[in-house]
Every structure is written in C-alpha cells, then in structure tokens.
mmCIF file of C-alpha atoms in Angstrom:
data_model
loop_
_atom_site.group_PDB
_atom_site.id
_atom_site.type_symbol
_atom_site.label_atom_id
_atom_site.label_comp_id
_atom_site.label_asym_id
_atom_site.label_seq_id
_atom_site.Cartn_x
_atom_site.Cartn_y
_atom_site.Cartn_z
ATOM 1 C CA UNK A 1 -9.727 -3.336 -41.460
ATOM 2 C CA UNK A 2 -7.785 -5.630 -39.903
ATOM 3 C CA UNK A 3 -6.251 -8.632 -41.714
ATOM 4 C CA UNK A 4 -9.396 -11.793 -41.477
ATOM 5 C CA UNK A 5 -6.848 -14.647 -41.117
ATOM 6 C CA UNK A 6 -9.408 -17.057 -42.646
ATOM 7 C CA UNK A 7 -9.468 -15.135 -45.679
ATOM 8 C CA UNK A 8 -7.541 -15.800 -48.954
ATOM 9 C CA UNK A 9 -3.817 -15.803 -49.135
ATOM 10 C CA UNK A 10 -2.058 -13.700 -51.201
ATOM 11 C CA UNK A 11 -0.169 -15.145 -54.197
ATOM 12 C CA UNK A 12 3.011 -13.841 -52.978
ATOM 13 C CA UNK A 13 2.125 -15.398 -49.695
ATOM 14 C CA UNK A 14 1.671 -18.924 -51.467
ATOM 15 C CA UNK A 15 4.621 -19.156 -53.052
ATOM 16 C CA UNK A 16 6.533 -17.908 -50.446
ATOM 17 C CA UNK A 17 5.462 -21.267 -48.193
ATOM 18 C CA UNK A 18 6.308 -23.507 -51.232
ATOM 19 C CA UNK A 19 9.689 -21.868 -51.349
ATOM 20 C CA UNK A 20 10.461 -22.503 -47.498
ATOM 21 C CA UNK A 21 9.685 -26.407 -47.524
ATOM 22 C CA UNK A 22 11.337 -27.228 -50.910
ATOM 23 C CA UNK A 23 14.444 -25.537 -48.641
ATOM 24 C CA UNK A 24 14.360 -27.389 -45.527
ATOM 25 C CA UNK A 25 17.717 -28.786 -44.176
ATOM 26 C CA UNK A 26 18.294 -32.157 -43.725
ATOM 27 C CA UNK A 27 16.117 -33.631 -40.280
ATOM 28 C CA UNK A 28 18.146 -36.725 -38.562
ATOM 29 C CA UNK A 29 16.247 -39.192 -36.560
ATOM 30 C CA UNK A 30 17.494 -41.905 -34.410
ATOM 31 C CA UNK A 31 15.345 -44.987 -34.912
ATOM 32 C CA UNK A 32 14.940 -48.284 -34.156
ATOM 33 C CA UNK A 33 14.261 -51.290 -37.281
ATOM 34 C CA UNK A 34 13.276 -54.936 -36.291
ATOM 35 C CA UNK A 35 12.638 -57.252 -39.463
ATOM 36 C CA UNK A 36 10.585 -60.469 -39.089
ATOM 37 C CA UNK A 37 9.500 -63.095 -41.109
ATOM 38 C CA UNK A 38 5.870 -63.443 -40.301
ATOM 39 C CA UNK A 39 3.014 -66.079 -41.664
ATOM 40 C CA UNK A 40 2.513 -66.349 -45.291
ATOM 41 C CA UNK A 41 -0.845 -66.515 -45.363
ATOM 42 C CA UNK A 42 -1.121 -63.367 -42.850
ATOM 43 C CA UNK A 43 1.205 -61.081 -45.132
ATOM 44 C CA UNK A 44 -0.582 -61.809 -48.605
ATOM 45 C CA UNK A 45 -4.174 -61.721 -46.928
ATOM 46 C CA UNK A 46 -3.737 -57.321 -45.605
ATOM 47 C CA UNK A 47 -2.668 -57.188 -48.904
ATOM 48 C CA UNK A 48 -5.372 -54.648 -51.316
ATOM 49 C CA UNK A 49 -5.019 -55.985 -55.050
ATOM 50 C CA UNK A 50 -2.821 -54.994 -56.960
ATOM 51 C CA UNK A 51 -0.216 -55.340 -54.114
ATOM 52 C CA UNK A 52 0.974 -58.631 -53.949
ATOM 53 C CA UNK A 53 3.331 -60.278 -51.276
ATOM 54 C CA UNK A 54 6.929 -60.351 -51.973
ATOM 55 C CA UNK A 55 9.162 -63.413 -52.291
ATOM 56 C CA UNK A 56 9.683 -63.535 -48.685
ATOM 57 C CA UNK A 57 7.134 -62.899 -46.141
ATOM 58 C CA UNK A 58 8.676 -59.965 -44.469
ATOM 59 C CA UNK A 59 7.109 -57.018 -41.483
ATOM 60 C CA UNK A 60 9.140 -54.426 -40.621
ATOM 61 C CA UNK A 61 8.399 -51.877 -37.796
ATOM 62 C CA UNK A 62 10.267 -48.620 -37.762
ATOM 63 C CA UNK A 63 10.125 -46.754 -34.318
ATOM 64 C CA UNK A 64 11.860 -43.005 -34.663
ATOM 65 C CA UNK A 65 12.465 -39.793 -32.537
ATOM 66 C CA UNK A 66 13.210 -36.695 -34.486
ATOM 67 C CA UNK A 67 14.403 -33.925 -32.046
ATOM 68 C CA UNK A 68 12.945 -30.390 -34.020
ATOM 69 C CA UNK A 69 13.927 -27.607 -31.920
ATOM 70 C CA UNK A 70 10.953 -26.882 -30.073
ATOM 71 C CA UNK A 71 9.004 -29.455 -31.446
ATOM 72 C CA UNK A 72 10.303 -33.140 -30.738
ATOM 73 C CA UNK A 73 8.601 -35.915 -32.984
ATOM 74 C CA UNK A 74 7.893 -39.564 -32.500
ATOM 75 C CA UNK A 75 7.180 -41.380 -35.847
ATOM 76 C CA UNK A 76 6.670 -44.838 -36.545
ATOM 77 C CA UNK A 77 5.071 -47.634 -38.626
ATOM 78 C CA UNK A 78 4.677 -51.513 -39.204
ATOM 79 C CA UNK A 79 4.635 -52.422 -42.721
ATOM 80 C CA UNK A 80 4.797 -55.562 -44.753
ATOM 81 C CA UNK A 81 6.792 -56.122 -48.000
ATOM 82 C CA UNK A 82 4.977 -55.998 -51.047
ATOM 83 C CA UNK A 83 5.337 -55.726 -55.036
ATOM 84 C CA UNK A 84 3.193 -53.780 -57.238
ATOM 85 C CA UNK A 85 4.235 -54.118 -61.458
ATOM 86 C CA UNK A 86 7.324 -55.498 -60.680
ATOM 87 C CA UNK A 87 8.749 -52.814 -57.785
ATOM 88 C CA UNK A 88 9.968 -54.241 -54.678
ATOM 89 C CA UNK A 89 8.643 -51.930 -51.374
ATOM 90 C CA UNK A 90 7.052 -52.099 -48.256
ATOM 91 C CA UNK A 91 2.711 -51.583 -47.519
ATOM 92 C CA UNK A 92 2.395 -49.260 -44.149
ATOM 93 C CA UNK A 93 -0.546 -50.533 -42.326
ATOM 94 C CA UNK A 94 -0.406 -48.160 -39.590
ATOM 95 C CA UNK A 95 1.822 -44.824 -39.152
ATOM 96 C CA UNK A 96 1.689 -43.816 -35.440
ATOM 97 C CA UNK A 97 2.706 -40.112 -35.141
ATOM 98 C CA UNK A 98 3.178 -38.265 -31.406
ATOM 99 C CA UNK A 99 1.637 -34.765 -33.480
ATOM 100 C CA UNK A 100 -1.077 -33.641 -35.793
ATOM 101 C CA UNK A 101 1.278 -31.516 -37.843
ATOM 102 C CA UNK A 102 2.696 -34.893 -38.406
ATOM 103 C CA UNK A 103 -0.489 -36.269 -39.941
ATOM 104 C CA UNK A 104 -1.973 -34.105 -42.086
ATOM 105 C CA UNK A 105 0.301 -34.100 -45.136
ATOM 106 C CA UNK A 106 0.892 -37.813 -44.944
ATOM 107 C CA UNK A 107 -2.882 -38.619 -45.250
ATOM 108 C CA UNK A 108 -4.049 -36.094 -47.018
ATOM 109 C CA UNK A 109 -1.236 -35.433 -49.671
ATOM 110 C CA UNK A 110 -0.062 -39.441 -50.384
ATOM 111 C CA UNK A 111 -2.901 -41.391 -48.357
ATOM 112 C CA UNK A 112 -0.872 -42.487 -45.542
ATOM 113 C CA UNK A 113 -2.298 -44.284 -42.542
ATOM 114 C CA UNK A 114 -1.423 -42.018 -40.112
ATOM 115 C CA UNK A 115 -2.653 -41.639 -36.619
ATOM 116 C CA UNK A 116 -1.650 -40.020 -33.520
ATOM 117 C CA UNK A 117 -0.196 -42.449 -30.807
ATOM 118 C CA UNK A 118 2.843 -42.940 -28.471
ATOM 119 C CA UNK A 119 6.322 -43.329 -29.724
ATOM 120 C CA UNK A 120 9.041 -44.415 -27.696
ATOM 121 C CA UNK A 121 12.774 -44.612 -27.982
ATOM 122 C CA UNK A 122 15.157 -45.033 -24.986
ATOM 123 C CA UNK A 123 18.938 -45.742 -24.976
ATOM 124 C CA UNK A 124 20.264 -46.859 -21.451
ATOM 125 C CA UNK A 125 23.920 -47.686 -22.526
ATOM 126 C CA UNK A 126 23.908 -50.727 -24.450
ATOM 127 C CA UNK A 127 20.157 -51.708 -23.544
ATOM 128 C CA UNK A 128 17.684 -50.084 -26.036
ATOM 129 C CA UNK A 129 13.542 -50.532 -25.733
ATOM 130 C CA UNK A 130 10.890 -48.979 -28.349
ATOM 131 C CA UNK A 131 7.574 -49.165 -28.685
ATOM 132 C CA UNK A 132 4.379 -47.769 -30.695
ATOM 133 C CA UNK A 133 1.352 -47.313 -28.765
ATOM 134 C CA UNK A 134 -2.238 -46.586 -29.262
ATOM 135 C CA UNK A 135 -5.318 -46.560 -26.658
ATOM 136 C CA UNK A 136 -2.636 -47.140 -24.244
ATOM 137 C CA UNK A 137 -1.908 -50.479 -25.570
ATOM 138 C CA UNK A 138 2.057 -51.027 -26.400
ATOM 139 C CA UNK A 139 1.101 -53.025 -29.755
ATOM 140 C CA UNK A 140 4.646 -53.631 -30.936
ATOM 141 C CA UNK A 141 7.288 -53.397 -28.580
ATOM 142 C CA UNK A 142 11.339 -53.990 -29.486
ATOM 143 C CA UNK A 143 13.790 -54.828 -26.584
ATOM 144 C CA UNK A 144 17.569 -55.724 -26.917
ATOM 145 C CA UNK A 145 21.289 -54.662 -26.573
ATOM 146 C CA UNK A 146 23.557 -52.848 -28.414
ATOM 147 C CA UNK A 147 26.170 -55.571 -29.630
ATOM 148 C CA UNK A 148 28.509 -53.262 -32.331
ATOM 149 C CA UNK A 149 28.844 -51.048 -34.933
ATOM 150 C CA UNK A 150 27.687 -52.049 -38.585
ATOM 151 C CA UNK A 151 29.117 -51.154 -41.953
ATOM 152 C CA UNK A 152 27.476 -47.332 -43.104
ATOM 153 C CA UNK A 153 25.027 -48.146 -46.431
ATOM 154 C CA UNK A 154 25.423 -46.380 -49.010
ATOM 155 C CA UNK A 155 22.301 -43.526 -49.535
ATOM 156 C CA UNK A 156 20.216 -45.588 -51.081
ATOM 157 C CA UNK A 157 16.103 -45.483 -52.570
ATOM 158 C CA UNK A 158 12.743 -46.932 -50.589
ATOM 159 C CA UNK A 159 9.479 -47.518 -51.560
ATOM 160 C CA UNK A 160 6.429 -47.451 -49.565
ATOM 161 C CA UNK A 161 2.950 -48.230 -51.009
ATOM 162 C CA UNK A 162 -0.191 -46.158 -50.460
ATOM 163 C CA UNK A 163 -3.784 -45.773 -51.075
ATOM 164 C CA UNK A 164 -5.279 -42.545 -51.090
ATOM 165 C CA UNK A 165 -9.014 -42.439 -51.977
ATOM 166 C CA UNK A 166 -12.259 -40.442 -50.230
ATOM 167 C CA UNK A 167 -14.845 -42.143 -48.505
ATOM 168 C CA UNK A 168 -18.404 -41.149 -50.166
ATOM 169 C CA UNK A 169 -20.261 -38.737 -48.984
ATOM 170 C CA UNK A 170 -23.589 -40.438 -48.882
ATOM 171 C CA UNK A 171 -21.472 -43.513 -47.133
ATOM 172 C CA UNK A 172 -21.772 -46.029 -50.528
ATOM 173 C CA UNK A 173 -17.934 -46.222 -51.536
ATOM 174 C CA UNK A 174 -15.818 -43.460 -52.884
ATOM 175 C CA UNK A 175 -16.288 -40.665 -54.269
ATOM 176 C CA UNK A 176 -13.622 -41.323 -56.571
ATOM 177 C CA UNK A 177 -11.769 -44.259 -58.001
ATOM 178 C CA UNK A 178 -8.711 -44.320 -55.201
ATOM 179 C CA UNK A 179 -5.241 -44.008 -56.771
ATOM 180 C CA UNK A 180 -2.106 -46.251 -55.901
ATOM 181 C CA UNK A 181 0.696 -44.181 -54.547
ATOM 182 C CA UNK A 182 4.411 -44.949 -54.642
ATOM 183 C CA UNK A 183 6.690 -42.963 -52.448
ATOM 184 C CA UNK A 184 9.967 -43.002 -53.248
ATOM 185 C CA UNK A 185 12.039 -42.225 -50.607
ATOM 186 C CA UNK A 186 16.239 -41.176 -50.315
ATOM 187 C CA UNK A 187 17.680 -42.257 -47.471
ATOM 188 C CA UNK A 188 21.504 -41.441 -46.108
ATOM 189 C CA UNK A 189 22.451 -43.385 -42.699
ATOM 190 C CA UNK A 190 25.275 -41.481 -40.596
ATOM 191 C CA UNK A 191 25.638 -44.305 -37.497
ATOM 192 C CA UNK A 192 23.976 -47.788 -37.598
ATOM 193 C CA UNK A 193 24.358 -50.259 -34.802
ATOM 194 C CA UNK A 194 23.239 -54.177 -34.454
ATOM 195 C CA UNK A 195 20.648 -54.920 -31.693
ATOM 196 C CA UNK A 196 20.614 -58.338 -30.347
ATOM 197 C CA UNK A 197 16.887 -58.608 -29.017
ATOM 198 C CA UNK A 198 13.793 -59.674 -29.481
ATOM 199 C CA UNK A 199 9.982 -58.082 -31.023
ATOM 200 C CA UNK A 200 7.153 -58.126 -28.515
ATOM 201 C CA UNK A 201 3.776 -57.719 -30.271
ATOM 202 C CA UNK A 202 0.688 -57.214 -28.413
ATOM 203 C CA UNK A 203 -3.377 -57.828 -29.058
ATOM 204 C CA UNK A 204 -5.343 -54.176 -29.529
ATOM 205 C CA UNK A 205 -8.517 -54.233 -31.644
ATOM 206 C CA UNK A 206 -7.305 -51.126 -32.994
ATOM 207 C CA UNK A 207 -4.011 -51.931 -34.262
ATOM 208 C CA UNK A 208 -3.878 -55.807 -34.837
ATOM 209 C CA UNK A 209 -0.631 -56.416 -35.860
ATOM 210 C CA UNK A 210 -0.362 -59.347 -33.797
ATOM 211 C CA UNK A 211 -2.030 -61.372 -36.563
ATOM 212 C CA UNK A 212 1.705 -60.572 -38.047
ATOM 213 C CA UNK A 213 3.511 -63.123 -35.937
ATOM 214 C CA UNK A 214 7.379 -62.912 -35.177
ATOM 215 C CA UNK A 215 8.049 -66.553 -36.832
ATOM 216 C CA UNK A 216 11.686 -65.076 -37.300
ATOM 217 C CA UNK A 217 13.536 -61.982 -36.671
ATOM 218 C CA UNK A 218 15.848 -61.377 -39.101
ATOM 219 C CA UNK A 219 17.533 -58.195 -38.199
ATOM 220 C CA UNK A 220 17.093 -55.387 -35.155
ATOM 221 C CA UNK A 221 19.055 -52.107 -35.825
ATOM 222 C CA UNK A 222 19.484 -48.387 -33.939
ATOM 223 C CA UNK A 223 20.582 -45.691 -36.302
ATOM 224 C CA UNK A 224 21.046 -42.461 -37.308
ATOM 225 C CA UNK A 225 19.177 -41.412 -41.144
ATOM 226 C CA UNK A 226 18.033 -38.556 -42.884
ATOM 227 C CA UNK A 227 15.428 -38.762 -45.765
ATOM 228 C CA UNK A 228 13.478 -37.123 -47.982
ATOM 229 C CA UNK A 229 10.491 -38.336 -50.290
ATOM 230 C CA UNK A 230 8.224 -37.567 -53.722
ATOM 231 C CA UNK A 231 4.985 -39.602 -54.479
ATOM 232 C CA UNK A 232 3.622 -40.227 -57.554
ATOM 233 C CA UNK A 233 0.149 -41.666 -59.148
ATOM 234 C CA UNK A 234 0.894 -45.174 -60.016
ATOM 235 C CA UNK A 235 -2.388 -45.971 -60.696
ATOM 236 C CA UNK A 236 -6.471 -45.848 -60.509
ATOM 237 C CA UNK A 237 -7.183 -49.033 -58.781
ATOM 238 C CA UNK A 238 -10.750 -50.631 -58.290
ATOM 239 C CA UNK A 239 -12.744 -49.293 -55.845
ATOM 240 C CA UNK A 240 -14.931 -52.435 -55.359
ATOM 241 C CA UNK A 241 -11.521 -54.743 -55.159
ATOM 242 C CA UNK A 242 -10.284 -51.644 -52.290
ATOM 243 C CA UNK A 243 -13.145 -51.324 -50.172
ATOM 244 C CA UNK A 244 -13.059 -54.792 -48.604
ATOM 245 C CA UNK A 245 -9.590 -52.972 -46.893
ATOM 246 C CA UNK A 246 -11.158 -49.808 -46.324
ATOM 247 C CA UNK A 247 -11.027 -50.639 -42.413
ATOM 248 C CA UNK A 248 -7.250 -50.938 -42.130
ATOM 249 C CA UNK A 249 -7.386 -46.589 -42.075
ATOM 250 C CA UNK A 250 -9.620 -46.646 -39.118
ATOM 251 C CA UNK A 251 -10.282 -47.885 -35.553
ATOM 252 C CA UNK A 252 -13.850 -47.826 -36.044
ATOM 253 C CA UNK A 253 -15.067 -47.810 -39.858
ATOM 254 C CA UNK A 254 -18.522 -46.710 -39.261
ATOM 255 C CA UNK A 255 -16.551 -43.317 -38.243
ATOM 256 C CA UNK A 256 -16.550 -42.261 -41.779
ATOM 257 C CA UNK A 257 -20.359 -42.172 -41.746
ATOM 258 C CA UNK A 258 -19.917 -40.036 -38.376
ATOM 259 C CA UNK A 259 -21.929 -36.543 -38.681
ATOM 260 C CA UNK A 260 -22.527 -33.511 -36.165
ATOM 261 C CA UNK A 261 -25.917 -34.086 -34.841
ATOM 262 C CA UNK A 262 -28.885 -32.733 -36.694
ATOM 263 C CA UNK A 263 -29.616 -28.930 -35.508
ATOM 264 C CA UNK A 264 -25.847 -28.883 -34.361
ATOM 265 C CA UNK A 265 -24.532 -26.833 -37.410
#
C-alpha cells in the first residue's frame, strides 16, 4: 500500500525533524528599528496584569526582510516595554508576518500575536522607507535617511513577553489557565546604521497602534542581526484578569466563537 501521508510518523522520522532545526545556520535579516516615547497612560493601559509598564514609556516597531533562498520573509512587530518580576522586555501587540510558515510556531508554540500582513523594506541609497500593513492599511510607516555608521553592539540578550492560552470551546473563557511566556532571545548585529527620520502611524480598526502616539522618537536604525530564541513558562496567570485583553490576538473577537455551518461537516 502506498504510504497515507496523514498517517503517523515514524519515530525515526520525528527525531530526524528535531535534529534538522536544532541545526539550522545562522538567518541574517536587514531591518529597520524606530523607538518612541509614546503616552503614559496609553502604554500601561494594553498592558495584561502582571505586565507592568517600564520606567519609561517606550514602543518600538521592528520592520525586517529575511532573504531564505526560495522563500523571502517579511517579519515585523510593534511592541511596548514592559516588566514582569523584575525583568526588563518588550510586550508584542501585533507580529505581522508576509507567510503562514511564519505563523504557526510563533502562536502556537510561545503564544505570539502573529498574523499575516505586508512587510516592507526599501533602501534607495541613503533614503530608507518601511512599513507593516494589514487590510491594506500602512498602520506604521518609518521614513528617513541614512546619516552614518554606528558602533557594532556587542551580542547581547532580549526579552519579549507573551501570552499563550486557548479560547474555550463552549466560548466562556479558556480552557485552561493561560501561561506567561518569556522569550529570551540572542542577538549578534554585523552592520548598524543611524536613520534620521521620522514614524508615520496610521488609524486601522484592526491594528490600532495609533492610540501609541509618537510623542518622541528616540532612535531610528537599519541593520544587519542574526538571532535565535528559547521560551519558557514564567507563569499561570489569571484568566479572569487576561480576558479583558483577549481582543488584542484578533481583528474580530467574536471569530473565536466562529464554527462551520451546521450540516457542513
């Protein structure tokens, strides 16, 4: 009989994929990082408990191409600085990837807020423009000039906050207590440049990072960076304290109650 490619995988087969992605080179990206001091008030209130805001009300939107042979990748994200038990890192409201492949182990695996969209990156010479889109609405837009070289960093360690939980099947909650995730992250920077510009954000229903305003940029940079990443359970948080939040994972939260029609299946 021929092989039913739906049916179980082999043991060998398993560990044979676990093998290949604990082996995977290092992936460069070239990326864009604007920095802004938004509202106060707007920071601490997308915060779920037990995030709280950070000493200084900072957004950050990272806009990246990754060029995989055969498979070129826009990723981005706008997150806002955060502390949870006394470690400094960043809360990812929104993840914009150009591919599904993209998705799937960021949402399932660590609970990120991924969702397909447009990523943009374009280098003209000195003039650089990127954006992150979604319903064809350019929601955060960066513009500038190249104006020098900076100093390398040295590698260095990230953190980026997560909530992974399960909506309930019967539409009342979760079906589990959601867990707080902290992904630590490595990252090595091989070119970094200074952008002289300024951050464009833009009203979409689905993606209302507007309500971050620029009050300040503090720094615009193009680069070059590799990283890799690990997660870990920080903790079981509240499921009555997270669902308030519950809609910042989707354009539409009645989705999660979405079925196939009765007498479809």
């Amino acid at each position: 009989m021929a092989r039913v490619r739906y049916g179980a995988r082999t043991e060998a087969e398993i560990q044979a994929a676990r093998t290949a992605s604990s082996k995977l080179p290092d992936i460069w990206s070239t990326g864009v990082v604007a920095v802004w001091e938004s509202d106060p008030d707007a920071v601490a209130a997308v915060l779920p408990p037990p995030l709280k805001p950070a000493e200084r009300p900072l957004v950050r939107a990272n806009i990246s191409k990754v060029d995989l042979p055969g498979y070129p990748l826009g990723a981005g994200s706008v997150a806002v600085a955060a502390v949870h038990d006394g470690q400094e890192g960043w809360y990812p409201l929104v993840m914009p990837m150009t591919h599904e492949r993209a998705l799937i182990g960021g949402r399932e695996v660590f609970g990120e807020p991924k969702k397909l969209g447009e990523v943009v990156v374009e280098r003209d010479g000195l003039v650089v423009r990127a954006s992150l889109a979604r319903h064809n609405i350019a929601f955060v837009e960066v513009r500038g000039a190249v104006d020098g070289p900076l100093p390398l960093p040295e590698p260095t360690t990230k953190t980026d906050f997560y909530f992974k939980f399960l909506p309930a099947v019967d539409g009342e909650g979760f079906d589990a207590d959601p867990v707080l995730v902290h992904c630590v992250r490595n990252e090595k920077v091989r070119k970094l440049e200074k952008i002289t510009g300024d951050v464009v954000l833009r009203e979409s229903m689905y993606d209302p990072v507007a309500d971050l305003p620029v009050r300040r940029v503090v720094e615009i940079t193009i680069g070059e960076k590799t990283t890799d990443q690990r997660g870990r359970v920080a903790e079981r948080v509240s499921a009555r304290a997270l669902l308030p939040y519950i809609h910042q994972r989707y354009d539409d939260p009645a989705q999660i109650l979405d079925g196939p029609p009765e007498g479809s299946v």
